[in-house]
Structure formats: C-alpha cells, structure tokens
C-alpha cells in the first residue's frame, strides 16, 4: 500500500529531519504551510538558530482551489522536479535548487527563496526590477532553444517529449484558457457588472476562430519544453535576482505560450494600475515601465534566441536556410501575442483570476481594469496572425487605456 497522504505541519518537520545534510540532529525546527497557489501544499521549514530553511512542496491528489471533486494526478510533482532540474542546467541561477524529489510522497524539497518576493506582489506594490527582462529572456531563450529540434538531438528530443507528457495539467489549460471563457461554462467566474463583456466573448466569431487556432497549436505543436504556467506568481524576484518556480504544467508545446504568459501578466498589472498608483503622473510612469519591460522581454528573447541559432544549431536544414530563422522567429512572436491575449481574457472571466485586478477594492475601478484587460486581450488575439513587431502590443495597450478612462 502506498504511504502517500497529505502532510500536516508536524509531519513535514519529521520528514525534514530525515533529509541528509540539511539540518543538524536535534535542531529546533518550525513548520508553516504557506501555499497560496491553486493546487499544492507548500511547507516552510526553518531552523531559526542556524539560519537554515527549506521549502517542501507536496502535490495533492486533487486541485486545491476546487477540492476533492477535481481529482488531479500526483505525477505533476515528478514533472515539476524534472523540469526544475533541467531548467537549472540550462539556466544556472534562474530556478531554485532541488534538494530532493520523493516520488512516494509526491514531494519536492527545494531551496527556500523567502529572501525574494513573488513578482505579482512586487508589481502591485509598484516596485521595479531592472534585471527582470534580461533574466527572463535568458530563461526563455535557453529553455526553449535547447529543448527544441533546433538545439538538441532530434531522437533524444522525442524521448524527452515522452517524459513530459502531461495530459491532466494540459487539459486544465485547454479548458480554462481555450474553451470555457468562450461559452457559458460553469467554471467561469466573473462579476455581474461585466456580464455584457462575457456574453460578447461567447458570440464573437472572429475571436472564436483565433482561439480555435491557438488552442489547436497548444494541442499539437510540440516545439519545445514549456514551463507551461509562466505568470508573475511563478516568478520570485529581487532587484538583483530572478527565480522561476512552479513548472508543474511543463509539457512540449508552442514556444509562444511561455513568452505570451510573461507579456500577459505584465499587461494585467498594467490594466490594474488605476487602482494601484496614487495619481496620473505615477500611473503614466509605471505603465511606461511595464510596457518597456514587455518590449525588452521580447527583444531580449529574440536577440538571444537568434544568437543560439547562429552559434549552436543542431539541425542542418535550419542552418542551411537563413530565411527560415526569420520565418520561425516571426511565428513565435505572433504566437506569443495570441497566447498573451488569451491568457488575459481567461484571468478576467475564467476560473482563476489575478490579484493585480481582483484585489482592487473600489468596484468601479476594478470594473474598469477588467474591461481594459479584456479589450487589450481581445485586440491581441485578433492581431496575432498579422503582427510584425512587439511595438504593436505596446500600441494596443496604450490605445485601449486611452479609451477606458476613469
Ligand atoms: N522555493 C520557494 N521558496 C519560498 N517560497 C515558496 C517557494 N516555492 C513556493 N513558495 C511559496 O508557496 C506559494 C505557492 O507555490 P507554487 O509553487 O506557486 O504553488 P502552486 O503550484 O500551488 O501554485 C508561492 O506563492 C510562495 O509563496
Ligand atoms: C484549477 S488550476 C487553475 C490555474 O491555477 C494554476 O496556477 P497556479 O497554481 O500557479 O496559481 C494554473 O494557472 C491554472 O490554470
């Protein structure tokens, strides 16, 4: 019989004591469950006297946000630990160190990053992170290039695709991002004040075509190993350091999905800024910072990805045609823009929202932020296959925010 069961705080301490090389015997350990995500338990285990601490993340056999009625594979803990290890070799310093993965308890023991803050929180507080665009574009370029047919042996890639088949977590994305927001689904979650917007989503044929194409790409395009859920709640940050966490949605999919996730979450924060900034001047400046970050993320990715292609390509035909690189990069940009739009829309009308908008306390401000996020999201989805530069994303955000005025 399996020993698996969800841990309590005391049991987490007992397990921590058995881990080699982490705490001294007899150390006085404290344990606190700090999970604020939708799916898992996260224990913070600390030996205050020795200034030592670890994180123990345990998968539950169901989605925590809904409860036991939504069963969910424990295999996601394996996928998350294997993805973290691989990302750690491709991007040293940009993910937490994994001390141990225990398959029996579906448990990952990892580096404690409590000296960083979750980026979503940092952005809500109005902080700026000068190195973020450089760090995240390195993460994107390295993970996406070196796990694709461009950057690795193509037979080994197929073996890697097998290891990262992740059907249950992919289904969450397929439903919550690429289906439910476009019909009157039970999982949808939106305020009555924006029902008109939700109903427009259900009847917009142009949007449905683009979402169907993006969904099809998500289902079929095994281009690279994705993080799979790269929102600002999956990034721990300081001014001088960036760490990507929580790759349990990792699977082989279209590169633009991860890049789009970063862009979408910067733009969701942009949409909430009327509520977070004190006055117009501060809002204009912070929004400009967010848009400049969007631009730098894409430009950094493109430059680094092209350099990896030029220097380290593994595929003879991709090397033989210089025009192929341009076509490839353009299609990644277009995908990123489409996926960014879809990810913005789902965070307003779908099951899982973002604090950048949901925690705005004034009803009218929150509603304007929701309408702005939807307007930008829809425009990005409708633009995606025609897009040529990242500047078009910036223009859409600026234009839509000038329409939705306080
Ligand atoms: N390595 C870590 N160091 C410190 N805190 C962490 C770490 N990993 C997760 N956490 C905390 O736990 C929360 C939930 O973690 P996350 O991996 O996002 O869980 P979920 O998969 O349930 O979304 C994070 O928002 C953060 O507060
Ligand atoms: C039922 S899972 C909903 C949602 O939660 C995941 O995010 P996280 O756990 O990192 O907050 C993911 O985005 C899923 O789509």
Short mmCIF file of C-alpha atoms and ligand atoms in Angstrom, two decimals:
data_model
loop_
_atom_site.label_atom_id
_atom_site.label_comp_id
_atom_site.label_asym_id
_atom_site.label_seq_id
_atom_site.Cartn_x
_atom_site.Cartn_y
_atom_site.Cartn_z
CA UNK A 1 0.00 0.00 0.00
CA UNK A 2 1.22 3.50 -0.78
CA UNK A 3 2.43 5.66 2.12
CA UNK A 4 1.16 8.77 0.34
CA UNK A 5 -1.09 11.09 2.32
CA UNK A 6 -1.28 14.88 2.54
CA UNK A 7 1.16 16.03 5.19
CA UNK A 8 0.44 18.26 8.15
CA UNK A 9 2.96 20.76 9.52
CA UNK A 10 4.30 18.38 12.20
CA UNK A 11 4.78 15.53 9.74
CA UNK A 12 6.64 17.88 7.41
CA UNK A 13 9.12 18.54 10.24
CA UNK A 14 9.60 14.81 10.83
CA UNK A 15 10.40 14.27 7.15
CA UNK A 16 12.75 17.27 7.13
CA UNK A 17 14.73 15.71 9.99
CA UNK A 18 15.41 12.60 7.91
CA UNK A 19 16.86 14.55 4.96
CA UNK A 20 20.63 14.14 4.77
CA UNK A 21 22.84 17.21 5.10
CA UNK A 22 20.13 19.82 5.68
CA UNK A 23 19.53 20.20 9.43
CA UNK A 24 21.64 19.13 12.41
CA UNK A 25 20.27 16.36 14.61
CA UNK A 26 18.19 17.82 17.43
CA UNK A 27 17.68 21.16 15.62
CA UNK A 28 14.56 23.06 16.72
CA UNK A 29 12.50 23.17 13.57
CA UNK A 30 9.34 25.15 12.87
CA UNK A 31 6.93 24.38 10.05
CA UNK A 32 4.29 26.56 8.37
CA UNK A 33 2.04 25.72 5.42
CA UNK A 34 2.31 28.80 3.18
CA UNK A 35 0.78 27.58 -0.11
CA UNK A 36 -1.21 30.35 -1.76
CA UNK A 37 -1.42 28.75 -5.23
CA UNK A 38 -4.34 26.86 -6.70
CA UNK A 39 -3.02 23.33 -6.47
CA UNK A 40 -0.48 22.23 -3.85
CA UNK A 41 0.69 22.29 -0.25
CA UNK A 42 3.86 24.26 0.45
CA UNK A 43 5.66 23.95 3.81
CA UNK A 44 8.30 26.37 5.03
CA UNK A 45 10.62 24.52 7.42
CA UNK A 46 13.06 26.56 9.42
CA UNK A 47 15.86 26.19 11.93
CA UNK A 48 15.99 29.78 13.16
CA UNK A 49 19.05 29.29 15.35
CA UNK A 50 21.15 28.09 12.38
CA UNK A 51 19.54 30.44 9.81
CA UNK A 52 18.70 27.39 7.71
CA UNK A 53 15.43 26.73 5.92
CA UNK A 54 13.89 24.72 3.11
CA UNK A 55 10.66 24.51 1.16
CA UNK A 56 8.73 21.25 0.90
CA UNK A 57 6.10 21.27 -1.83
CA UNK A 58 3.62 18.40 -1.90
CA UNK A 59 1.12 17.65 -4.65
CA UNK A 60 -2.43 16.88 -3.53
CA UNK A 61 -4.48 14.25 -5.42
CA UNK A 62 -6.95 17.00 -6.38
CA UNK A 63 -6.96 20.69 -7.33
CA UNK A 64 -6.84 22.57 -4.00
CA UNK A 65 -8.76 25.56 -5.36
CA UNK A 66 -11.83 23.42 -6.16
CA UNK A 67 -11.50 20.48 -3.77
CA UNK A 68 -11.68 16.70 -3.98
CA UNK A 69 -14.33 16.82 -6.72
CA UNK A 70 -11.50 17.75 -9.13
CA UNK A 71 -9.02 14.83 -8.98
CA UNK A 72 -5.56 15.58 -10.30
CA UNK A 73 -2.53 13.41 -10.95
CA UNK A 74 0.27 13.30 -8.37
CA UNK A 75 2.69 12.76 -11.28
CA UNK A 76 2.83 16.54 -11.58
CA UNK A 77 5.36 16.58 -8.71
CA UNK A 78 7.69 14.41 -10.82
CA UNK A 79 7.19 16.66 -13.83
CA UNK A 80 7.86 19.77 -11.74
CA UNK A 81 11.04 18.38 -10.18
CA UNK A 82 12.39 17.09 -13.52
CA UNK A 83 11.59 20.41 -15.21
CA UNK A 84 13.32 22.37 -12.41
CA UNK A 85 16.41 20.20 -12.71
CA UNK A 86 16.54 20.59 -16.48
CA UNK A 87 15.90 24.34 -16.32
CA UNK A 88 18.64 24.57 -13.68
CA UNK A 89 21.19 23.08 -16.08
CA UNK A 90 20.04 25.27 -18.99
CA UNK A 91 19.73 28.47 -16.93
CA UNK A 92 22.03 28.30 -13.89
CA UNK A 93 20.84 30.57 -11.08
CA UNK A 94 17.39 31.20 -12.53
CA UNK A 95 15.49 28.42 -10.71
CA UNK A 96 15.57 27.14 -7.10
CA UNK A 97 17.96 24.33 -6.27
CA UNK A 98 16.12 21.00 -5.87
CA UNK A 99 17.46 19.10 -2.84
CA UNK A 100 15.29 16.04 -3.33
CA UNK A 101 12.22 14.58 -5.01
CA UNK A 102 10.32 11.88 -3.11
CA UNK A 103 8.01 10.03 -5.54
CA UNK A 104 6.21 8.14 -2.79
CA UNK A 105 5.05 11.31 -1.04
CA UNK A 106 4.89 13.40 -4.27
CA UNK A 107 7.17 15.81 -2.51
CA UNK A 108 9.81 18.24 -3.76
CA UNK A 109 12.35 19.60 -1.28
CA UNK A 110 13.86 22.79 -2.62
CA UNK A 111 15.78 25.95 -1.84
CA UNK A 112 13.89 28.49 0.26
CA UNK A 113 13.51 31.71 -1.73
CA UNK A 114 11.88 33.76 1.04
CA UNK A 115 14.54 36.46 0.56
CA UNK A 116 12.76 37.16 -2.77
CA UNK A 117 9.16 38.30 -3.29
CA UNK A 118 6.57 36.89 -5.64
CA UNK A 119 6.75 39.24 -8.62
CA UNK A 120 2.99 39.77 -8.80
CA UNK A 121 3.11 41.18 -5.26
CA UNK A 122 6.16 43.28 -6.09
CA UNK A 123 4.44 44.81 -9.12
CA UNK A 124 1.27 45.50 -7.14
CA UNK A 125 3.47 47.39 -4.65
CA UNK A 126 4.87 49.43 -7.52
CA UNK A 127 8.42 48.09 -7.42
CA UNK A 128 10.72 48.00 -10.45
CA UNK A 129 13.03 45.15 -11.35
CA UNK A 130 15.79 46.39 -13.66
CA UNK A 131 17.22 42.93 -14.37
CA UNK A 132 13.96 41.06 -14.87
CA UNK A 133 13.72 41.42 -18.67
CA UNK A 134 17.31 40.29 -19.11
CA UNK A 135 16.90 37.33 -16.75
CA UNK A 136 13.55 36.10 -18.04
CA UNK A 137 14.57 36.49 -21.70
CA UNK A 138 17.63 34.33 -20.94
CA UNK A 139 15.36 31.77 -19.27
CA UNK A 140 13.02 31.79 -22.28
CA UNK A 141 15.73 31.68 -24.95
CA UNK A 142 17.76 28.92 -23.26
CA UNK A 143 14.91 26.65 -22.20
CA UNK A 144 13.01 26.99 -25.48
CA UNK A 145 16.01 26.72 -27.82
CA UNK A 146 17.84 23.84 -26.11
CA UNK A 147 14.74 21.66 -25.70
CA UNK A 148 13.60 22.14 -29.31
CA UNK A 149 14.63 20.33 -32.51
CA UNK A 150 16.86 23.33 -33.18
CA UNK A 151 19.02 22.92 -30.10
CA UNK A 152 19.04 19.22 -29.28
CA UNK A 153 19.38 15.85 -30.95
CA UNK A 154 16.04 15.11 -32.52
CA UNK A 155 15.78 11.48 -31.36
CA UNK A 156 16.66 12.49 -27.80
CA UNK A 157 14.03 15.19 -28.06
CA UNK A 158 11.40 12.56 -28.81
CA UNK A 159 12.46 10.66 -25.65
CA UNK A 160 12.17 13.91 -23.70
CA UNK A 161 8.68 14.55 -25.12
CA UNK A 162 7.66 11.17 -23.60
CA UNK A 163 8.93 12.14 -20.13
CA UNK A 164 6.94 15.35 -20.21
CA UNK A 165 3.59 14.08 -21.43
CA UNK A 166 1.31 15.92 -19.01
CA UNK A 167 -2.27 15.27 -20.14
CA UNK A 168 -4.19 16.21 -16.98
CA UNK A 169 -2.50 19.57 -16.49
CA UNK A 170 -2.69 20.32 -20.20
CA UNK A 171 -6.43 19.64 -20.03
CA UNK A 172 -6.78 22.32 -17.34
CA UNK A 173 -5.17 24.80 -19.73
CA UNK A 174 -7.14 23.58 -22.74
CA UNK A 175 -10.41 24.06 -20.84
CA UNK A 176 -9.72 27.12 -18.72
CA UNK A 177 -7.87 29.16 -21.36
CA UNK A 178 -9.03 27.91 -24.73
CA UNK A 179 -12.64 26.86 -24.19
CA UNK A 180 -14.60 27.89 -21.10
CA UNK A 181 -14.29 31.69 -21.45
CA UNK A 182 -15.93 31.40 -24.90
CA UNK A 183 -19.15 29.75 -23.69
CA UNK A 184 -21.44 29.92 -20.68
CA UNK A 185 -19.35 27.38 -18.71
CA UNK A 186 -19.94 26.51 -15.03
CA UNK A 187 -16.27 27.13 -14.27
CA UNK A 188 -16.43 30.75 -15.42
CA UNK A 189 -16.16 33.32 -12.69
CA UNK A 190 -16.97 36.98 -13.37
CA UNK A 191 -18.81 39.86 -11.77
CA UNK A 192 -22.37 40.53 -12.98
CA UNK A 193 -21.25 44.06 -13.81
CA UNK A 194 -19.23 42.72 -16.75
CA UNK A 195 -21.74 40.12 -17.96
CA UNK A 196 -22.10 42.15 -21.17
CA UNK A 197 -18.38 41.59 -21.84
CA UNK A 198 -18.59 37.87 -21.09
CA UNK A 199 -21.58 37.44 -23.38
CA UNK A 200 -19.74 39.26 -26.16
CA UNK A 201 -16.92 36.72 -25.83
CA UNK A 202 -19.43 33.90 -26.28
CA UNK A 203 -20.69 35.33 -29.57
CA UNK A 204 -17.62 36.78 -31.24
CA UNK A 205 -16.97 34.65 -34.35
CA UNK A 206 -13.69 36.36 -35.27
CA UNK A 207 -12.38 35.72 -31.76
CA UNK A 208 -13.57 32.09 -31.81
CA UNK A 209 -11.59 31.40 -35.00
CA UNK A 210 -8.38 32.81 -33.49
CA UNK A 211 -8.88 30.98 -30.17
CA UNK A 212 -9.56 27.73 -32.05
CA UNK A 213 -6.29 28.19 -33.97
CA UNK A 214 -4.34 28.97 -30.79
CA UNK A 215 -5.93 26.01 -29.00
CA UNK A 216 -5.02 23.77 -31.92
CA UNK A 217 -1.43 24.98 -31.73
CA UNK A 218 -1.35 24.33 -27.98
CA UNK A 219 -2.69 20.80 -28.58
CA UNK A 220 -0.44 19.81 -31.46
CA UNK A 221 2.75 21.89 -31.74
CA UNK A 222 5.40 20.04 -29.70
CA UNK A 223 8.01 22.71 -30.40
CA UNK A 224 9.87 22.99 -27.07
CA UNK A 225 9.61 22.08 -23.41
CA UNK A 226 7.49 24.80 -21.87
CA UNK A 227 7.27 25.95 -18.29
CA UNK A 228 3.56 25.93 -19.01
CA UNK A 229 2.35 28.48 -16.42
CA UNK A 230 4.87 31.32 -16.51
CA UNK A 231 2.82 34.06 -14.85
CA UNK A 232 4.20 36.61 -12.40
CA UNK A 233 3.05 34.39 -9.50
CA UNK A 234 5.58 31.81 -10.77
CA UNK A 235 8.48 34.24 -10.50
CA UNK A 236 10.37 35.06 -7.31
CA UNK A 237 12.24 38.32 -7.63
CA UNK A 238 14.63 40.83 -6.11
CA UNK A 239 16.29 43.79 -7.77
CA UNK A 240 19.36 41.66 -8.41
CA UNK A 241 17.88 38.18 -8.84
CA UNK A 242 15.09 36.31 -10.63
CA UNK A 243 14.00 32.73 -9.91
CA UNK A 244 11.34 30.88 -11.85
CA UNK A 245 9.28 28.38 -9.80
CA UNK A 246 6.31 26.04 -10.26
CA UNK A 247 6.78 24.33 -13.67
CA UNK A 248 4.23 21.58 -12.93
CA UNK A 249 2.40 22.42 -16.17
CA UNK A 250 5.57 21.68 -18.18
CA UNK A 251 4.98 19.86 -21.48
CA UNK A 252 6.10 20.06 -25.10
CA UNK A 253 4.15 22.89 -26.71
CA UNK A 254 4.47 26.10 -28.73
CA UNK A 255 7.27 28.46 -27.59
CA UNK A 256 4.99 31.49 -27.75
CA UNK A 257 2.88 30.13 -24.91
CA UNK A 258 5.56 30.84 -22.27
CA UNK A 259 6.55 34.20 -23.77
CA UNK A 260 2.88 35.16 -24.01
CA UNK A 261 2.36 34.28 -20.34
CA UNK A 262 5.03 36.78 -19.26
CA UNK A 263 3.62 39.51 -21.52
CA UNK A 264 0.01 38.84 -20.42
CA UNK A 265 0.83 39.15 -16.75
CA UNK A 266 2.74 42.40 -17.18
CA UNK A 267 -0.29 43.72 -19.08
CA UNK A 268 -2.74 42.51 -16.43
CA UNK A 269 -0.80 44.55 -13.90
CA UNK A 270 -0.88 47.47 -16.39
CA UNK A 271 -4.68 47.15 -16.52
CA UNK A 272 -4.91 47.33 -12.71
CA UNK A 273 -2.73 50.42 -12.37
CA UNK A 274 -5.59 52.90 -11.97
CA UNK A 275 -6.12 51.29 -8.57
CA UNK A 276 -2.51 50.88 -7.53
CA UNK A 277 -0.96 54.25 -8.35
CA UNK A 278 -1.61 57.41 -6.37
CA UNK A 279 -2.03 59.85 -9.24
CA UNK A 280 -1.98 60.25 -13.02
CA UNK A 281 1.75 61.05 -13.27
CA UNK A 282 2.73 58.00 -11.23
CA UNK A 283 0.37 55.82 -13.26
CA UNK A 284 1.74 57.05 -16.59
CA UNK A 285 5.32 56.41 -15.44
CA UNK A 286 4.64 52.93 -14.05
CA UNK A 287 2.66 51.90 -17.10
CA UNK A 288 5.51 53.09 -19.32
CA UNK A 289 7.89 50.94 -17.23
CA UNK A 290 5.63 47.89 -17.69
CA UNK A 291 5.37 48.40 -21.45
CA UNK A 292 9.10 48.93 -21.76
CA UNK A 293 9.56 45.65 -19.87
CA UNK A 294 7.26 43.89 -22.37
CA UNK A 295 9.38 45.28 -25.21
CA UNK A 296 12.66 44.27 -23.51
CA UNK A 297 11.41 40.76 -22.77
CA UNK A 298 10.61 40.13 -26.43
CA UNK A 299 13.68 41.92 -27.80
CA UNK A 300 15.96 40.15 -25.33
CA UNK A 301 14.43 36.80 -26.23
CA UNK A 302 14.75 37.42 -29.96
CA UNK A 303 18.40 38.54 -29.76
CA UNK A 304 19.44 35.63 -27.53
CA UNK A 305 17.44 33.04 -29.44
CA UNK A 306 18.91 34.17 -32.80
CA UNK A 307 22.41 34.03 -31.33
CA UNK A 308 21.86 30.50 -30.05
CA UNK A 309 20.57 29.59 -33.51
CA UNK A 310 23.62 31.12 -35.19
CA UNK A 311 26.12 29.53 -32.80
CA UNK A 312 24.62 26.25 -31.61
CA UNK A 313 22.09 24.98 -34.15
CA UNK A 314 21.82 21.17 -34.27
CA UNK A 315 19.69 20.89 -37.40
CA UNK A 316 21.44 21.02 -40.79
CA UNK A 317 18.45 22.26 -42.79
CA UNK A 318 17.69 25.01 -40.26
CA UNK A 319 21.31 26.12 -40.61
CA UNK A 320 21.20 25.93 -44.42
CA UNK A 321 18.36 28.45 -44.77
CA UNK A 322 18.89 31.88 -43.21
CA UNK A 323 15.38 32.87 -44.28
CA UNK A 324 13.98 30.05 -42.12
CA UNK A 325 15.25 31.76 -38.95
CA UNK A 326 13.27 34.92 -39.82
CA UNK A 327 10.09 32.97 -40.58
CA UNK A 328 10.47 30.95 -37.37
CA UNK A 329 11.06 33.95 -35.10
CA UNK A 330 8.15 35.84 -36.63
CA UNK A 331 5.80 32.95 -36.00
CA UNK A 332 6.99 32.70 -32.35
CA UNK A 333 6.22 36.43 -31.95
CA UNK A 334 2.75 36.02 -33.45
CA UNK A 335 2.02 33.03 -31.21
CA UNK A 336 3.27 34.93 -28.15
CA UNK A 337 0.90 37.79 -28.92
CA UNK A 338 -2.09 35.49 -29.45
CA UNK A 339 -1.40 33.47 -26.30
CA UNK A 340 -0.86 36.66 -24.28
CA UNK A 341 -4.33 37.85 -25.32
CA UNK A 342 -5.96 34.51 -24.47
CA UNK A 343 -4.27 34.50 -21.08
CA UNK A 344 -5.52 37.99 -20.27
CA UNK A 345 -9.09 37.08 -21.16
CA UNK A 346 -9.11 33.91 -19.03
CA UNK A 347 -7.91 35.82 -15.94
CA UNK A 348 -10.97 38.11 -16.12
CA UNK A 349 -13.87 35.76 -16.93
CA UNK A 350 -12.42 32.28 -16.28
CA UNK A 351 -11.99 30.26 -13.09
CA UNK A 352 -8.64 31.57 -11.85
CA UNK A 353 -8.04 35.31 -11.55
CA UNK A 354 -5.10 37.55 -10.64
CA UNK A 355 -4.61 39.68 -7.54
CA UNK A 356 -3.44 42.64 -9.68
CA UNK A 357 -7.12 43.15 -10.56
CA UNK A 358 -9.22 41.11 -8.13
CA UNK A 359 -7.87 42.80 -5.01
CA UNK A 360 -8.73 46.31 -6.23
CA UNK A 361 -11.14 47.43 -3.52
CA UNK A 362 -13.15 50.05 -5.40
CA UNK A 363 -15.85 48.35 -7.52
CA UNK A 364 -15.82 50.91 -10.33
CA UNK A 365 -12.01 50.91 -10.59
CA UNK A 366 -11.93 47.12 -10.63
CA UNK A 367 -14.59 47.02 -13.33
CA UNK A 368 -12.64 49.48 -15.49
CA UNK A 369 -9.50 47.38 -15.03
CA UNK A 370 -11.39 44.24 -16.08
CA UNK A 371 -12.81 45.95 -19.15
CA UNK A 372 -9.37 47.27 -20.08
CA UNK A 373 -7.76 43.83 -19.69
CA UNK A 374 -10.47 42.28 -21.86
CA UNK A 375 -10.13 44.97 -24.53
CA UNK A 376 -6.35 44.51 -24.70
CA UNK A 377 -6.67 40.71 -24.60
CA UNK A 378 -9.22 40.61 -27.42
CA UNK A 379 -7.20 43.01 -29.56
CA UNK A 380 -4.04 40.90 -29.12
CA UNK A 381 -5.86 37.68 -30.04
CA UNK A 382 -7.33 39.32 -33.13
CA UNK A 383 -3.97 40.81 -34.11
CA UNK A 384 -1.81 37.71 -33.63
CA UNK A 385 -1.52 36.30 -37.16
CA UNK A 386 -0.94 39.76 -38.67
CA UNK A 387 1.61 41.00 -36.12
CA UNK A 388 5.07 42.02 -37.29
CA UNK A 389 6.67 43.70 -34.25
CA UNK A 390 6.30 43.83 -30.47
CA UNK A 391 5.57 47.56 -30.83
CA UNK A 392 2.06 46.66 -31.94
CA UNK A 393 1.41 45.18 -28.49
CA UNK A 394 2.56 48.41 -26.84
CA UNK A 395 0.35 50.45 -29.16
CA UNK A 396 -2.70 48.32 -28.35
CA UNK A 397 -2.19 48.71 -24.60
CA UNK A 398 -1.73 52.50 -24.89
CA UNK A 399 -4.67 52.91 -27.23
CA UNK A 400 -7.08 50.80 -25.15
CA UNK A 401 -6.10 52.54 -21.92
CA UNK A 402 -6.85 55.90 -23.52
CA UNK A 403 -10.39 54.63 -24.28
CA UNK A 404 -11.08 53.25 -20.78
CA UNK A 405 -10.79 56.42 -18.70
CA UNK A 406 -11.77 56.99 -15.10
N1 LIG B 1 11.10 27.86 -3.27
C1 LIG B 1 10.25 28.60 -2.56
N2 LIG B 1 10.71 29.44 -1.60
C2 LIG B 1 9.86 30.19 -0.85
N3 LIG B 1 8.51 30.16 -1.00
C3 LIG B 1 8.00 29.34 -1.94
C4 LIG B 1 8.83 28.53 -2.78
N4 LIG B 1 8.04 27.85 -3.61
C5 LIG B 1 6.78 28.22 -3.33
N5 LIG B 1 6.74 29.12 -2.34
C6 LIG B 1 5.55 29.78 -1.77
O1 LIG B 1 4.42 28.96 -1.98
C7 LIG B 1 3.49 29.62 -2.84
C8 LIG B 1 2.84 28.61 -3.76
O2 LIG B 1 3.86 27.99 -4.54
P1 LIG B 1 3.58 27.48 -6.01
O3 LIG B 1 4.74 26.69 -6.44
O4 LIG B 1 3.18 28.64 -6.86
O5 LIG B 1 2.31 26.53 -5.73
P2 LIG B 1 1.10 26.08 -6.67
O6 LIG B 1 1.70 25.05 -7.58
O7 LIG B 1 0.10 25.51 -5.73
O8 LIG B 1 0.63 27.30 -7.42
C9 LIG B 1 4.27 30.69 -3.55
O9 LIG B 1 3.43 31.76 -3.93
C10 LIG B 1 5.27 31.09 -2.49
O10 LIG B 1 4.67 31.98 -1.57
C1 LIG B 2 -7.53 24.66 -11.37
S1 LIG B 2 -5.98 25.30 -11.62
C2 LIG B 2 -6.23 26.96 -12.17
C3 LIG B 2 -4.96 27.64 -12.54
O1 LIG B 2 -4.04 27.56 -11.45
C4 LIG B 2 -2.73 27.42 -11.93
O2 LIG B 2 -1.96 28.45 -11.45
P1 LIG B 2 -1.17 28.50 -10.06
O3 LIG B 2 -1.39 27.23 -9.31
O4 LIG B 2 0.24 28.71 -10.44
O5 LIG B 2 -1.73 29.70 -9.36
C5 LIG B 2 -2.83 27.49 -13.44
O6 LIG B 2 -2.62 28.80 -13.94
C6 LIG B 2 -4.22 27.02 -13.70
O7 LIG B 2 -4.75 27.41 -14.95
#
